């Protein structure tokens, strides 16, 4: 304090040593609680976004657990409110921050692969967490005594809104700019995951287990459970297996042999079907699969896989598919590179000019065992179609017009041709019957065809851009061989665009990244507007005040501005005349002293300064 | 607390969420998890950078009254320039309480003077954690006062030195015998200096009856004022710090009491500019002289003044 000696600083209370909602700490918790819930208490305002944040996380968790969203939201919000108001003996700030931290962990844990699209809930969580943090800091500040007279703090709602918008925009730009890059640069494309367990094996749906026989008399289990996720640039069928032999009841695979490939510090090259042109000349697409189910020994991939990155032993099959020796466990991650030619209807129509290899014809184009009615139907439907592609489209159109899709369709009776029963009797079935009908009828008219099983692309998460694939996405479709193109998927069950016809949309992040410059500019403008709003407001206020001000006020302001620029600001105790005299000496210009006299005359004489004196003073100031 | 600032629990939570989210999301390739992690990390960084930038834009000016006394309150006027939505301010040396305000603002902070001396600058500490409470940025600013603040010692109660009758030796606590010389006083308040006509309100006892009888009208006596009591305070502040402060307080007590009794005080001190021996005009002047006094040879007292030596 004195110039001679400075006493060592007294021990200061740490920032976090103080209680927050109860500062100074009330003696009894009831008093603290009363203070917390009192009208106008800033902690009441804090409780609202905290409850919303935890409610959003609760809803996400409920979605993952296949419970009603409402239940999770209410539970999360109730936990937040209890935490804020039922623990008055703890510093409220710490309680809120810990609750928000737990909410953040929950958001991380359940960020994806939940029931419905939870991106909106994640955004709600993020915004409410941001608002809660802003309010917590504001509440802490409001507990500090006010400097008198000081300047009042901006209204709570206005300040929080302004800050929330600015920070949300900055954070969103950061997420857009760095999120995908981090995933691309740092993301692991191979991860062993958990060891496959017996329970996982038993609990895994049949669609995840490699099987050389597809039983058409079994109804598939189709739940909402997520089986795997795929990080891929575009949608595709995630093919698992193909079947080429039909006996009227089941599909089976010809034993064409397989090659066992062990990982060797790099991608494993698969052995593609030599007749599959797309596997050699097609455009590569890299996909990273992460298994969410407990077990799978099928390597799913977009057709046609040519390379796989994994730490497991892979069995590469002659039909271009692969299985994994021992199976993958939960969390296993592998990356597949597939090749396929982008096709259009015109390209497929033109493919008939080339000849189909004999090996394909002998194996896939011979009529499958079925009834004469089915063969006759196929001939009739395709009679007027000029090309292979048109014949397939004709069969698809007939199926679309005459059969219905239902998972509750009756199972075929024993010893009855399943396709015949489906086409002429039940006319109701699911993807396996529909696709089998297409393959059988295609073969009836000499078109090489086979049945493929796997999964449809699944739901693309709006935030992450990953495809979330569930049990109910299990599917069967037909693959038709086109010379010069290879095996091309056709889905008679649903209208799925051909690969290359319609590029699929990306996630919010991808879209935002593609427009990063525009978004960045918009964000910068928003931040500047929001943060600089008070500055702009005060600028215009000052400007308005200057316009309304009297001549003496304006002139004094000019004089002060000139002095400031010259390095001699006006001191609070200096009168206009004193200041003008000082400036006159400082700038060696006696005219400034006259300006001071004019100012005095204008301010204190009855008549004020004469117009000529004012004009003179103005010209002096202008000349400076 | 004089460092650049401190991280809070919020920062730990956000950093943990950010690091975990980015690491876990990158490992698993889950973009949603990475997005959550990047969001938390962005809040962490914004929460650190924002208060640093906000506080760097705030400048401080301060001024005080020119005089204060140890143990008594005085106001420090603080002016904050630059724009900041929330700032907390306090005085250092020793640290006082925090006060919140928006900036720009002007306010008064009361504090109690703790040490005698001359204050030419103050240390003001600013802090803010706005907007997110992630990082408490603190900044200590030394502000040169417009006018120096002179802190006088707190006077210890003492009687006026009003016994100038004879030359004798005085003993003060903690000090050896000193010779005290006195000047003879003239008049004692009962010597008639002049007479004047009576005016309404004059006391009857002041009527000078012989003159009134002679002149035929009431005449009132006017007495000589009481004699001025003079004392030369020799303040010798060579000694241990605590004794020095105590001696300064005793000197202030003696001087003030003497001044209050109508006496004159001549103060002999050692100041940074050297020995000073000069008469003080009032209590404030005495306090200023004692505030500046320090170790060294005090000035020589004038002759014919009774000397009171106050030694540490």
PDB file of C-alpha atoms in Angstrom, chain A residues 367-475:
ATOM      1  CA  UNK A 367     -32.978 -72.721 -66.256  1.00  0.00           C
ATOM      2  CA  UNK A 368     -33.474 -73.452 -62.612  1.00  0.00           C
ATOM      3  CA  UNK A 369     -35.777 -76.257 -61.562  1.00  0.00           C
ATOM      4  CA  UNK A 370     -39.209 -74.804 -61.478  1.00  0.00           C
ATOM      5  CA  UNK A 371     -42.674 -75.356 -62.860  1.00  0.00           C
ATOM      6  CA  UNK A 372     -43.691 -74.925 -66.452  1.00  0.00           C
ATOM      7  CA  UNK A 373     -46.070 -72.182 -65.416  1.00  0.00           C
ATOM      8  CA  UNK A 374     -43.177 -70.126 -64.137  1.00  0.00           C
ATOM      9  CA  UNK A 375     -41.174 -70.681 -67.295  1.00  0.00           C
ATOM     10  CA  UNK A 376     -44.164 -69.774 -69.427  1.00  0.00           C
ATOM     11  CA  UNK A 377     -44.786 -66.676 -67.404  1.00  0.00           C
ATOM     12  CA  UNK A 378     -41.177 -65.585 -67.832  1.00  0.00           C
ATOM     13  CA  UNK A 379     -41.355 -66.138 -71.575  1.00  0.00           C
ATOM     14  CA  UNK A 380     -44.573 -64.192 -71.794  1.00  0.00           C
ATOM     15  CA  UNK A 381     -43.352 -61.249 -69.746  1.00  0.00           C
ATOM     16  CA  UNK A 382     -40.079 -60.870 -71.624  1.00  0.00           C
ATOM     17  CA  UNK A 383     -41.331 -61.624 -75.104  1.00  0.00           C
ATOM     18  CA  UNK A 384     -41.398 -58.058 -76.278  1.00  0.00           C
ATOM     19  CA  UNK A 385     -38.259 -56.866 -74.468  1.00  0.00           C
ATOM     20  CA  UNK A 386     -35.357 -56.357 -76.880  1.00  0.00           C
ATOM     21  CA  UNK A 387     -32.404 -56.469 -74.452  1.00  0.00           C
ATOM     22  CA  UNK A 388     -31.391 -58.272 -71.302  1.00  0.00           C
ATOM     23  CA  UNK A 389     -31.819 -55.118 -69.313  1.00  0.00           C
ATOM     24  CA  UNK A 390     -35.321 -54.564 -70.661  1.00  0.00           C
ATOM     25  CA  UNK A 391     -36.266 -58.159 -69.958  1.00  0.00           C
ATOM     26  CA  UNK A 392     -35.169 -57.793 -66.347  1.00  0.00           C
ATOM     27  CA  UNK A 393     -37.069 -54.528 -66.074  1.00  0.00           C
ATOM     28  CA  UNK A 394     -40.138 -56.213 -67.529  1.00  0.00           C
ATOM     29  CA  UNK A 395     -40.000 -58.964 -64.934  1.00  0.00           C
ATOM     30  CA  UNK A 396     -39.506 -56.360 -62.211  1.00  0.00           C
ATOM     31  CA  UNK A 397     -42.489 -54.414 -63.492  1.00  0.00           C
ATOM     32  CA  UNK A 398     -44.649 -57.513 -63.554  1.00  0.00           C
ATOM     33  CA  UNK A 399     -43.637 -58.371 -60.014  1.00  0.00           C
ATOM     34  CA  UNK A 400     -44.340 -54.829 -58.895  1.00  0.00           C
ATOM     35  CA  UNK A 401     -47.793 -54.996 -60.394  1.00  0.00           C
ATOM     36  CA  UNK A 402     -48.847 -58.477 -59.352  1.00  0.00           C
ATOM     37  CA  UNK A 403     -47.258 -59.333 -56.011  1.00  0.00           C
ATOM     38  CA  UNK A 404     -47.244 -57.664 -52.634  1.00  0.00           C
ATOM     39  CA  UNK A 405     -44.575 -57.365 -50.029  1.00  0.00           C
ATOM     40  CA  UNK A 406     -45.324 -58.587 -46.524  1.00  0.00           C
ATOM     41  CA  UNK A 407     -43.254 -60.139 -43.807  1.00  0.00           C
ATOM     42  CA  UNK A 408     -46.396 -61.885 -42.613  1.00  0.00           C
ATOM     43  CA  UNK A 409     -46.831 -63.751 -45.846  1.00  0.00           C
ATOM     44  CA  UNK A 410     -47.740 -67.418 -45.458  1.00  0.00           C
ATOM     45  CA  UNK A 411     -44.888 -69.873 -45.670  1.00  0.00           C
ATOM     46  CA  UNK A 412     -44.876 -72.191 -48.637  1.00  0.00           C
ATOM     47  CA  UNK A 413     -46.239 -75.642 -47.994  1.00  0.00           C
ATOM     48  CA  UNK A 414     -43.775 -78.520 -48.081  1.00  0.00           C
ATOM     49  CA  UNK A 415     -43.027 -80.153 -51.418  1.00  0.00           C
ATOM     50  CA  UNK A 416     -44.314 -77.159 -53.364  1.00  0.00           C
ATOM     51  CA  UNK A 417     -42.144 -74.985 -55.588  1.00  0.00           C
ATOM     52  CA  UNK A 418     -41.707 -71.816 -53.574  1.00  0.00           C
ATOM     53  CA  UNK A 419     -41.544 -69.514 -56.611  1.00  0.00           C
ATOM     54  CA  UNK A 420     -44.569 -71.124 -58.215  1.00  0.00           C
ATOM     55  CA  UNK A 421     -46.548 -70.872 -54.986  1.00  0.00           C
ATOM     56  CA  UNK A 422     -45.511 -67.237 -54.582  1.00  0.00           C
ATOM     57  CA  UNK A 423     -46.254 -66.179 -58.152  1.00  0.00           C
ATOM     58  CA  UNK A 424     -49.534 -67.988 -58.681  1.00  0.00           C
ATOM     59  CA  UNK A 425     -51.051 -68.653 -55.261  1.00  0.00           C
ATOM     60  CA  UNK A 426     -50.024 -66.429 -52.388  1.00  0.00           C
ATOM     61  CA  UNK A 427     -48.656 -63.494 -54.390  1.00  0.00           C
ATOM     62  CA  UNK A 428     -47.469 -62.149 -51.063  1.00  0.00           C
ATOM     63  CA  UNK A 429     -43.934 -62.565 -49.829  1.00  0.00           C
ATOM     64  CA  UNK A 430     -40.806 -60.851 -48.708  1.00  0.00           C
ATOM     65  CA  UNK A 431     -37.572 -60.044 -50.428  1.00  0.00           C
ATOM     66  CA  UNK A 432     -36.350 -63.610 -50.662  1.00  0.00           C
ATOM     67  CA  UNK A 433     -39.404 -64.788 -52.581  1.00  0.00           C
ATOM     68  CA  UNK A 434     -39.453 -61.713 -54.780  1.00  0.00           C
ATOM     69  CA  UNK A 435     -35.754 -61.835 -55.627  1.00  0.00           C
ATOM     70  CA  UNK A 436     -35.842 -65.596 -56.096  1.00  0.00           C
ATOM     71  CA  UNK A 437     -38.692 -65.184 -58.546  1.00  0.00           C
ATOM     72  CA  UNK A 438     -36.680 -62.694 -60.566  1.00  0.00           C
ATOM     73  CA  UNK A 439     -33.620 -64.948 -60.636  1.00  0.00           C
ATOM     74  CA  UNK A 440     -35.614 -68.068 -61.560  1.00  0.00           C
ATOM     75  CA  UNK A 441     -37.542 -66.287 -64.311  1.00  0.00           C
ATOM     76  CA  UNK A 442     -34.386 -64.635 -65.646  1.00  0.00           C
ATOM     77  CA  UNK A 443     -32.716 -68.012 -65.895  1.00  0.00           C
ATOM     78  CA  UNK A 444     -35.833 -69.348 -67.626  1.00  0.00           C
ATOM     79  CA  UNK A 445     -35.166 -66.952 -70.484  1.00  0.00           C
ATOM     80  CA  UNK A 446     -31.415 -67.591 -70.531  1.00  0.00           C
ATOM     81  CA  UNK A 447     -30.192 -64.599 -68.543  1.00  0.00           C
ATOM     82  CA  UNK A 448     -27.309 -65.310 -66.107  1.00  0.00           C
ATOM     83  CA  UNK A 449     -28.609 -64.538 -62.640  1.00  0.00           C
ATOM     84  CA  UNK A 450     -27.922 -65.390 -59.042  1.00  0.00           C
ATOM     85  CA  UNK A 451     -29.332 -64.491 -55.645  1.00  0.00           C
ATOM     86  CA  UNK A 452     -27.395 -62.196 -53.350  1.00  0.00           C
ATOM     87  CA  UNK A 453     -28.021 -61.641 -49.655  1.00  0.00           C
ATOM     88  CA  UNK A 454     -26.816 -58.963 -47.331  1.00  0.00           C
ATOM     89  CA  UNK A 455     -28.170 -55.620 -46.237  1.00  0.00           C
ATOM     90  CA  UNK A 456     -29.620 -52.542 -47.838  1.00  0.00           C
ATOM     91  CA  UNK A 457     -27.621 -49.347 -47.229  1.00  0.00           C
ATOM     92  CA  UNK A 458     -29.503 -48.535 -44.031  1.00  0.00           C
ATOM     93  CA  UNK A 459     -30.204 -45.165 -42.500  1.00  0.00           C
ATOM     94  CA  UNK A 460     -27.587 -42.523 -43.040  1.00  0.00           C
ATOM     95  CA  UNK A 461     -26.946 -40.599 -39.840  1.00  0.00           C
ATOM     96  CA  UNK A 462     -27.374 -36.919 -40.629  1.00  0.00           C
ATOM     97  CA  UNK A 463     -24.546 -35.795 -38.374  1.00  0.00           C
ATOM     98  CA  UNK A 464     -21.953 -38.483 -38.819  1.00  0.00           C
ATOM     99  CA  UNK A 465     -22.762 -39.439 -42.392  1.00  0.00           C
ATOM    100  CA  UNK A 466     -22.374 -43.113 -41.535  1.00  0.00           C
ATOM    101  CA  UNK A 467     -24.829 -45.736 -42.656  1.00  0.00           C
ATOM    102  CA  UNK A 468     -26.464 -47.352 -39.661  1.00  0.00           C
ATOM    103  CA  UNK A 469     -27.543 -50.851 -40.620  1.00  0.00           C
ATOM    104  CA  UNK A 470     -30.054 -52.804 -38.545  1.00  0.00           C
ATOM    105  CA  UNK A 471     -31.362 -56.338 -38.519  1.00  0.00           C
ATOM    106  CA  UNK A 472     -34.471 -55.217 -40.369  1.00  0.00           C
ATOM    107  CA  UNK A 473     -32.255 -54.030 -43.225  1.00  0.00           C
ATOM    108  CA  UNK A 474     -31.374 -57.633 -44.086  1.00  0.00           C
ATOM    109  CA  UNK A 475     -32.220 -58.168 -47.707  1.00  0.00           C
TER     110      UNK A 475
END
